[in-house]
Short mmCIF file of C-alpha atoms in Angstrom, two decimals:
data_model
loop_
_atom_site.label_atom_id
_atom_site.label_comp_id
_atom_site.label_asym_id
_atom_site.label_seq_id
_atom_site.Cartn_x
_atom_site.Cartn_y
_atom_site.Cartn_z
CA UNK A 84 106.69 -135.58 102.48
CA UNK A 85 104.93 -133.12 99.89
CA UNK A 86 107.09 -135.21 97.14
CA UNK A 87 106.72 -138.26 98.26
CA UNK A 88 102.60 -137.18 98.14
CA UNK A 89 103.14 -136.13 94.69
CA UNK A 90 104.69 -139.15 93.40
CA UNK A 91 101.63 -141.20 95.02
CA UNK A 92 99.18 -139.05 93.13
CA UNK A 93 101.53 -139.34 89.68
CA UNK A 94 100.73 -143.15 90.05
CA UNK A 95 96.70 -142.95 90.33
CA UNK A 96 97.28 -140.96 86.86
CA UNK A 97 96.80 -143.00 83.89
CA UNK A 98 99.32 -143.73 81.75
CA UNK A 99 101.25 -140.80 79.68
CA UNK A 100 99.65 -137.94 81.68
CA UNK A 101 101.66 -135.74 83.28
CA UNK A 102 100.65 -133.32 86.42
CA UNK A 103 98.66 -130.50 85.09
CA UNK A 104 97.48 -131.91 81.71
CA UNK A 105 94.58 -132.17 80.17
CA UNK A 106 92.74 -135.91 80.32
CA UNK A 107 90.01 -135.62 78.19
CA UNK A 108 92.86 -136.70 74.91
CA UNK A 109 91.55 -135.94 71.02
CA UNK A 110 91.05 -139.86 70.88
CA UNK A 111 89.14 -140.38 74.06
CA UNK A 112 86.46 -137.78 72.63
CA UNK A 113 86.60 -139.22 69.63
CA UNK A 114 85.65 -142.41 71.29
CA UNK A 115 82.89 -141.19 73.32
CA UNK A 116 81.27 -139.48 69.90
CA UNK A 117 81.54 -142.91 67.96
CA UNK A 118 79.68 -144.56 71.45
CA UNK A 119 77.07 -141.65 71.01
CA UNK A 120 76.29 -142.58 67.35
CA UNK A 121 76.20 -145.99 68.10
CA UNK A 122 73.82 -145.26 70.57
CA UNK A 123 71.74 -143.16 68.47
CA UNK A 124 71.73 -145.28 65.53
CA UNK A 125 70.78 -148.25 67.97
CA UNK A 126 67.75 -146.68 68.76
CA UNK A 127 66.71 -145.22 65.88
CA UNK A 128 66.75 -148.60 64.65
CA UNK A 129 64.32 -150.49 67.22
CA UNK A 130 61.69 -147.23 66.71
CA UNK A 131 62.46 -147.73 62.91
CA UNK A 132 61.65 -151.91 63.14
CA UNK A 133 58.89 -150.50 65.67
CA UNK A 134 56.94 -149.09 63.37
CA UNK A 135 57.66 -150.82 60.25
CA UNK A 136 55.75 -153.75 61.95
CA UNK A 137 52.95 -151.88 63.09
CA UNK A 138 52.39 -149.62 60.33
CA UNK A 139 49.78 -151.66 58.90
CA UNK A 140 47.56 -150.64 61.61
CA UNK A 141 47.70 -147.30 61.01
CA UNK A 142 44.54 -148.09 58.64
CA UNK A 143 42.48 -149.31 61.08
CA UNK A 144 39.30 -148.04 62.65
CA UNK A 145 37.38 -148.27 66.02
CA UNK A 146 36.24 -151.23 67.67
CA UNK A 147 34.86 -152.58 70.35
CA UNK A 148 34.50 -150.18 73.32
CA UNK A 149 36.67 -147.44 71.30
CA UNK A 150 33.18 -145.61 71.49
CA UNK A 151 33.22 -145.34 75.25
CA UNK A 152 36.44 -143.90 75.10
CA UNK A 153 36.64 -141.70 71.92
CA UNK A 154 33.61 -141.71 69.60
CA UNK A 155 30.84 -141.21 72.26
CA UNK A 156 32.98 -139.76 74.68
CA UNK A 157 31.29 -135.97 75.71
CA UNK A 158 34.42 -135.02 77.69
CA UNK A 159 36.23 -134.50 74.62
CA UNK A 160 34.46 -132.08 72.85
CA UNK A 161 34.98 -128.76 75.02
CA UNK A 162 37.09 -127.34 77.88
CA UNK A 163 34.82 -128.17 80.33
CA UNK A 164 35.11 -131.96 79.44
CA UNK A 165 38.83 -131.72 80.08
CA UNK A 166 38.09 -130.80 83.69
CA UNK A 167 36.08 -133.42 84.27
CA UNK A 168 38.56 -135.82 83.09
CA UNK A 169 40.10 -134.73 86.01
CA UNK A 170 38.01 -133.67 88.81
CA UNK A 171 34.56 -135.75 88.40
CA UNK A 172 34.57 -139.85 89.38
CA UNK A 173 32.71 -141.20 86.10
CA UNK A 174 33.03 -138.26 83.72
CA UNK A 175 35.09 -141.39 81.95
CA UNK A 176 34.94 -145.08 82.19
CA UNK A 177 37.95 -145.33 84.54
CA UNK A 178 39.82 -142.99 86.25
CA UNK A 179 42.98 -142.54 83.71
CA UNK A 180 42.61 -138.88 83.16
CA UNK A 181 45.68 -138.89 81.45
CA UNK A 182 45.37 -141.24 78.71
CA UNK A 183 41.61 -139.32 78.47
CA UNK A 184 43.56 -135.95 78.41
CA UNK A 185 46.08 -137.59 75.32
CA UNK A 186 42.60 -138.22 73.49
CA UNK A 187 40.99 -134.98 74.21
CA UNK A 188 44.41 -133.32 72.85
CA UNK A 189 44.33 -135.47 69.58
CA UNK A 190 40.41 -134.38 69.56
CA UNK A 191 41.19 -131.11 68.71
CA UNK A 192 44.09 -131.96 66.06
CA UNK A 193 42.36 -134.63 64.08
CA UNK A 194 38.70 -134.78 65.57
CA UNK A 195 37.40 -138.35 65.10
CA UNK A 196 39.89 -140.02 62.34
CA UNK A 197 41.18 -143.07 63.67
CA UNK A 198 44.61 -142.51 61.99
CA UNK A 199 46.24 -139.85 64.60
CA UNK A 200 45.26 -142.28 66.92
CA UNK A 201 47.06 -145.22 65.95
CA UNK A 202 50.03 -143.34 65.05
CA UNK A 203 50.00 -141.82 68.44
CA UNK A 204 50.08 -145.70 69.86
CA UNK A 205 52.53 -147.01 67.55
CA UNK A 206 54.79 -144.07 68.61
CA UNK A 207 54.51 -144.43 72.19
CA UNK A 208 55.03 -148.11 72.07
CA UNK A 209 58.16 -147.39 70.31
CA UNK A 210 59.46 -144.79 73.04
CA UNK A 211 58.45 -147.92 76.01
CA UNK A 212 60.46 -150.33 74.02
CA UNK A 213 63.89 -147.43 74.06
CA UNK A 214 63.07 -146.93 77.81
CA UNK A 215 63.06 -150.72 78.13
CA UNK A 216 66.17 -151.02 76.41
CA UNK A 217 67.94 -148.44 78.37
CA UNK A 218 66.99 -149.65 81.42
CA UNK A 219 68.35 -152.78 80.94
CA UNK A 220 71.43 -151.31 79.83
CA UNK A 221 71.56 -149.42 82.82
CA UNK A 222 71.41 -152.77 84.69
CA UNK A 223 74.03 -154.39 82.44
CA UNK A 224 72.07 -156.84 81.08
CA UNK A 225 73.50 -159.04 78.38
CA UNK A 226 71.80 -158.31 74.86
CA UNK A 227 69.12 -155.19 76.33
CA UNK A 228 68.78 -154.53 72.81
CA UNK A 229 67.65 -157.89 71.69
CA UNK A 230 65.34 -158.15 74.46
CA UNK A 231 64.03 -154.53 73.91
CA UNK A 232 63.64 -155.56 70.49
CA UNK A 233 61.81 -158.78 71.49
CA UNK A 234 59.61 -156.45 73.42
CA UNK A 235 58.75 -154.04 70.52
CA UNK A 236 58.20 -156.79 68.32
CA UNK A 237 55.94 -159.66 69.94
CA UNK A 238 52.43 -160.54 68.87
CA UNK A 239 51.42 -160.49 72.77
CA UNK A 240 51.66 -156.34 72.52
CA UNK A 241 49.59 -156.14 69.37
CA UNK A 242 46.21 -155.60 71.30
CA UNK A 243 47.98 -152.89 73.13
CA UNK A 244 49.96 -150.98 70.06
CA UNK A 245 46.81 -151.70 67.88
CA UNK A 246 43.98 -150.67 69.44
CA UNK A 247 42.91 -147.18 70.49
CA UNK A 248 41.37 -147.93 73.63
CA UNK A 249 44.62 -149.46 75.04
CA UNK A 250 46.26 -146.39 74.92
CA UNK A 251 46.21 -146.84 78.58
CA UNK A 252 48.58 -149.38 78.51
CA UNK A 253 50.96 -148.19 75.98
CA UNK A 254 51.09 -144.36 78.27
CA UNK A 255 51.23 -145.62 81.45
CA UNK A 256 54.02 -147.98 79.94
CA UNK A 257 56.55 -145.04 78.83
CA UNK A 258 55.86 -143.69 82.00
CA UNK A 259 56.33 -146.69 84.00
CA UNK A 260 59.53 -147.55 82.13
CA UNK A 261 61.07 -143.70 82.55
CA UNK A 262 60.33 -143.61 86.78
CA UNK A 263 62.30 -146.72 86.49
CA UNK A 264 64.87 -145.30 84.50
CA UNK A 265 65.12 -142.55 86.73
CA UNK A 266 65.30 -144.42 90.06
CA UNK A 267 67.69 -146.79 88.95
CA UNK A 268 70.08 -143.66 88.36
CA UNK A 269 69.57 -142.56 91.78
CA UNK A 270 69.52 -145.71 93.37
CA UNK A 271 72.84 -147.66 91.64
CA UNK A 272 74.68 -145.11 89.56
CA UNK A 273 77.26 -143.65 92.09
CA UNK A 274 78.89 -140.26 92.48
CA UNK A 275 80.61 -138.30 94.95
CA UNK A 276 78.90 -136.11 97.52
CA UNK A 277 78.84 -133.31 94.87
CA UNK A 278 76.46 -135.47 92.87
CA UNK A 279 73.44 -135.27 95.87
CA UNK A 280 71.71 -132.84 93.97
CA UNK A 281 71.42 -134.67 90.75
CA UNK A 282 70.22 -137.64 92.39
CA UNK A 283 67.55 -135.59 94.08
CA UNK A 284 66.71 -134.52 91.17
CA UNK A 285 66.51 -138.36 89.59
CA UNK A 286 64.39 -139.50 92.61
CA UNK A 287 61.95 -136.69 92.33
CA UNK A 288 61.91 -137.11 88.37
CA UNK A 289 60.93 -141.27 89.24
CA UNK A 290 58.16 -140.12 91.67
CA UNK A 291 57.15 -137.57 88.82
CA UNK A 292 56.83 -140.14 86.07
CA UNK A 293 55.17 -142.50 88.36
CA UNK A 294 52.14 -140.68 89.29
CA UNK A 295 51.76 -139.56 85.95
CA UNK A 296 52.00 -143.29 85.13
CA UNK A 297 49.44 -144.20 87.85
CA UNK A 298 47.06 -141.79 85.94
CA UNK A 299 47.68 -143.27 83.04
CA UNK A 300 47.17 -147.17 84.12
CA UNK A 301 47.33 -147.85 88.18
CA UNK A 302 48.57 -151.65 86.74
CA UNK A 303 51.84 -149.45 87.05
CA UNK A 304 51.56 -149.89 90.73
CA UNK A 305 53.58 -153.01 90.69
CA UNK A 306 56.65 -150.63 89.93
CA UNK A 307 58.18 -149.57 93.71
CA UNK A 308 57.65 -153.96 94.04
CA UNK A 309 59.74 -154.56 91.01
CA UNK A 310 62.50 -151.89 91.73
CA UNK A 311 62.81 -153.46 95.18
CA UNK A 312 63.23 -156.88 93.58
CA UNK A 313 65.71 -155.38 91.42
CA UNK A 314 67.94 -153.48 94.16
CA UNK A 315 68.04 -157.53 95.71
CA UNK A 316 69.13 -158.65 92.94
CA UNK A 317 71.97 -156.16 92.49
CA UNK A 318 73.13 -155.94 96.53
CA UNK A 319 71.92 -159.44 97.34
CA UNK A 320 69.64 -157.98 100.33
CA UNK A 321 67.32 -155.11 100.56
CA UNK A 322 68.28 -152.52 103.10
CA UNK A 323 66.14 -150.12 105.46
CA UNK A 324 67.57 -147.56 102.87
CA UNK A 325 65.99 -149.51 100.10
CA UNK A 326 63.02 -149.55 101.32
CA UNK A 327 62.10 -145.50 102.93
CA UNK A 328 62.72 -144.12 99.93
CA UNK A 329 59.96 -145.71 97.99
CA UNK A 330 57.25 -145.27 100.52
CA UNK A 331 55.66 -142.56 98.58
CA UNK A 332 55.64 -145.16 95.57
CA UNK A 333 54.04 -147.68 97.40
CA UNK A 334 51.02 -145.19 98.99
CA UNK A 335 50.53 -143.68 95.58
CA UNK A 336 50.04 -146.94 94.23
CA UNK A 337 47.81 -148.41 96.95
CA UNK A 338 45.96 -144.73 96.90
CA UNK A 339 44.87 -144.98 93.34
CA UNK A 340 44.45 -148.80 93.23
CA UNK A 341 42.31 -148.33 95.92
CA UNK A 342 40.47 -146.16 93.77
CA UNK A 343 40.55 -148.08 90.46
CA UNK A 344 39.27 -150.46 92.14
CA UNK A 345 36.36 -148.66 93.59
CA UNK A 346 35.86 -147.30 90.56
CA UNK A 347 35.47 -150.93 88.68
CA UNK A 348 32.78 -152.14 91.35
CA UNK A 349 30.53 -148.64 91.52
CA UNK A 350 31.10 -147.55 87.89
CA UNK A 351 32.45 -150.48 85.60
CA UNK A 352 30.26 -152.68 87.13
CA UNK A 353 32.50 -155.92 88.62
CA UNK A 354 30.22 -156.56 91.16
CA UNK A 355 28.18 -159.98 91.43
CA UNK A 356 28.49 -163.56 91.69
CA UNK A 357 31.08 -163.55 88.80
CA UNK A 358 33.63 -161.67 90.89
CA UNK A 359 33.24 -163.17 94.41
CA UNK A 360 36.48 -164.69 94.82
CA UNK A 361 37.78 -165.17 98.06
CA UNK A 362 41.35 -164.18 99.43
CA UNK A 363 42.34 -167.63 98.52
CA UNK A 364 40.69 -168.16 95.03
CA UNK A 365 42.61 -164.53 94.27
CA UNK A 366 45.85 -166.10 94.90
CA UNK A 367 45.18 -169.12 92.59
CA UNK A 368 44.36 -166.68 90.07
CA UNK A 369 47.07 -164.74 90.37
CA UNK A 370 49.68 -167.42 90.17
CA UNK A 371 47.70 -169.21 87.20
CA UNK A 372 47.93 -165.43 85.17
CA UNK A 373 51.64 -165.39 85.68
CA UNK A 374 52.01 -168.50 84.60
CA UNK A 375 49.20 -168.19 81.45
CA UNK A 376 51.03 -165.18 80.01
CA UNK A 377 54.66 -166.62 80.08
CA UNK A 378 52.97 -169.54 78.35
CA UNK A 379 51.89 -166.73 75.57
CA UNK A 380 55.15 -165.35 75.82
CA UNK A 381 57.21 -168.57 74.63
CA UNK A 382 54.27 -169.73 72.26
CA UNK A 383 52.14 -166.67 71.39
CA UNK A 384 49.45 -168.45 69.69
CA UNK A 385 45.70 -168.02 69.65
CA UNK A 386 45.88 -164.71 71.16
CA UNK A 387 42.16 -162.51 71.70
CA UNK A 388 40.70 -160.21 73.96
CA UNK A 389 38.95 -162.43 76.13
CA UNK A 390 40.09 -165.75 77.23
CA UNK A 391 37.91 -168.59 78.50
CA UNK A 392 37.13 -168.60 81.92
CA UNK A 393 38.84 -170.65 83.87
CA UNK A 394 37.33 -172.80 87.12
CA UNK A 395 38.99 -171.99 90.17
CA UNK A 396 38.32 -174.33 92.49
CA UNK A 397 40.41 -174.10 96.44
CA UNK A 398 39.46 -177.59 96.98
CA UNK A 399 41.97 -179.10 93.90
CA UNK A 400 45.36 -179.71 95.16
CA UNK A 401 47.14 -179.13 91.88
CA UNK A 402 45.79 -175.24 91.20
CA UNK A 403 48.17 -174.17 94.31
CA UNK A 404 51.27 -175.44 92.34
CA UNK A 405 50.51 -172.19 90.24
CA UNK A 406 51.26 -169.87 92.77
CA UNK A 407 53.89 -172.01 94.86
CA UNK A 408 56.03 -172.40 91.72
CA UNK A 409 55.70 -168.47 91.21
CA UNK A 410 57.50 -167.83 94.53
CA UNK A 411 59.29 -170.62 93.96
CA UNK A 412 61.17 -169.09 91.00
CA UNK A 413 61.17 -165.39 92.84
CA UNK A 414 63.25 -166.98 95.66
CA UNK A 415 65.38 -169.04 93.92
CA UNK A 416 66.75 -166.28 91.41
#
């Protein structure tokens, strides 16, 4: 019986290998250095193209409300000011104390020229395109680095590369794009039992990188949503066991959403007849955005700040089509 064992465990071998010899051939690591190049040189390209396009706003200044954030903003000027980035409710305009912390850290390396700034953007919009790409490697998506590219590279991400103030969404974005990195390992990349501790350690990293991701933009939020649309996708049903582990995402998020949101109607000031929307007329708007931005996706023209307001009005039949045809296309893919 021991032989007859033997000979079953000869066949699981590959090819050429006999019992007791080493796998890991001069060819097979020579293999898995080329792959490591590749991969390098992959991604040295997209942060090369990155910032090639975006170099020219390097020279830019401040506009806009860049004085609420950096130019007029007391908290960056001493020690104290960092802790009440942190600790005091409208030290800041909104609660992102760490995008505020990346400022008051470039503060005391370049003071007030706009320069550090922008090259500080540029760069982390480079790193969220890389995360994006390896993500959707990870997920064995055809062409990730096309669509990474694609990312890096379209005019609808210029407001956020190009101006100082949306720092916020280029942060929170690296973040956002690394906790889904990291859950994605833990949650699809399998391993024996031996493995358990490295996938603790992937799920805590995720939960790391999404609070810090939270701080930087609580838009990020939609995150523990998305990876549960993902693991559908993948398994064709979501599972109890899908679900438990990403309660702490989902009361982090609601926690400090409930807080930005706060925040814009006592501080920011979105209080009034301009923002009394009903449940309903927040639906409408919701599924007209979705639809609005994949519009500016396909045909990014006329882009700005500030769009004109639209009227959202319950009573017209055709404004629910917005939403319906957003779950719509959720359910049918």
């Amino acid at each position: 019986m021991s032989s007859s064992r033997g000979r079953k465990r000869d066949r699981r071998r590959p090819a050429g290998l006999e019992p007791g010899a080493d796998q890991s051939s001069p060819a097979r690591g020579t293999k898995q250095k080329t792959a490591r190049r590749a991969i390098w040189a992959a991604g040295l390209f997209l942060v090369g193209l990155t910032v090639l396009a975006y170099a020219p706003a390097i020279h830019n200044g401040y506009i806009w409300d860049d004085d609420y954030y950096v130019t007029e903003n007391q908290t960056l000027r001493s020690f104290q000011g960092l802790g009440r980035i942190w600790c005091e409710l409208g030290a800041v305009p909104q609660y992102y104390p760490l995008v505020h912390t990346s400022y008051w850290l470039e503060y005391r390396l370049w003071g007030l020229n706009p320069v550090g700034y922008h090259v500080v953007n540029i760069l982390l919009h480079a790193v969220c395109a890389l995360l994006a790409w390896r993500v959707l490697v990870l997920l064995e998506v055809p062409g990730a680095w096309v669509a990474a590219a694609v990312f890096a590279l379209h005019p609808i991400n210029v407001e956020s590369a190009a101006w100082i103030t949306e720092r916020k969404n280029v942060l929170s974005g690296v973040f956002y794009m690394a906790a889904a990195l990291a859950y994605l390992r833990y949650a699809l990349v399998p391993g024996p039992a031996a493995d358990r501790r490295a996938r603790v350690r992937w799920y805590v990293a995720a939960l790391a990188f999404f609070i810090f991701a939270l701080f930087g933009k609580t838009v990020t939020g939609s995150l523990p949503a998305a990876i549960l649309l993902v693991l559908w996708w993948k398994a064709g049903r979501v599972r109890p066991r899908d679900v438990w582990p990403l309660a702490p995402f989902f009361v982090a998020a609601l926690a400090m959403g409930s807080l930005t949101a706060w925040m814009e109607r006592q501080h920011v000031g979105a209080i009034g007849h301009e923002w009394d929307f009903s449940w309903l007329d927040r639906c409408l708007i919701a599924g007209r955005s979705l639809w609005f931005y994949v519009g500016k996706l396909v045909w990014p023209v006329d882009l700005t700040f500030i769009y004109p307001r639209w009227r959202i009005d319950a009573s017209v039949w055709w404004q629910y089509l917005y939403p319906a045809a957003a779950l719509a296309v959720i359910v049918g893919l």
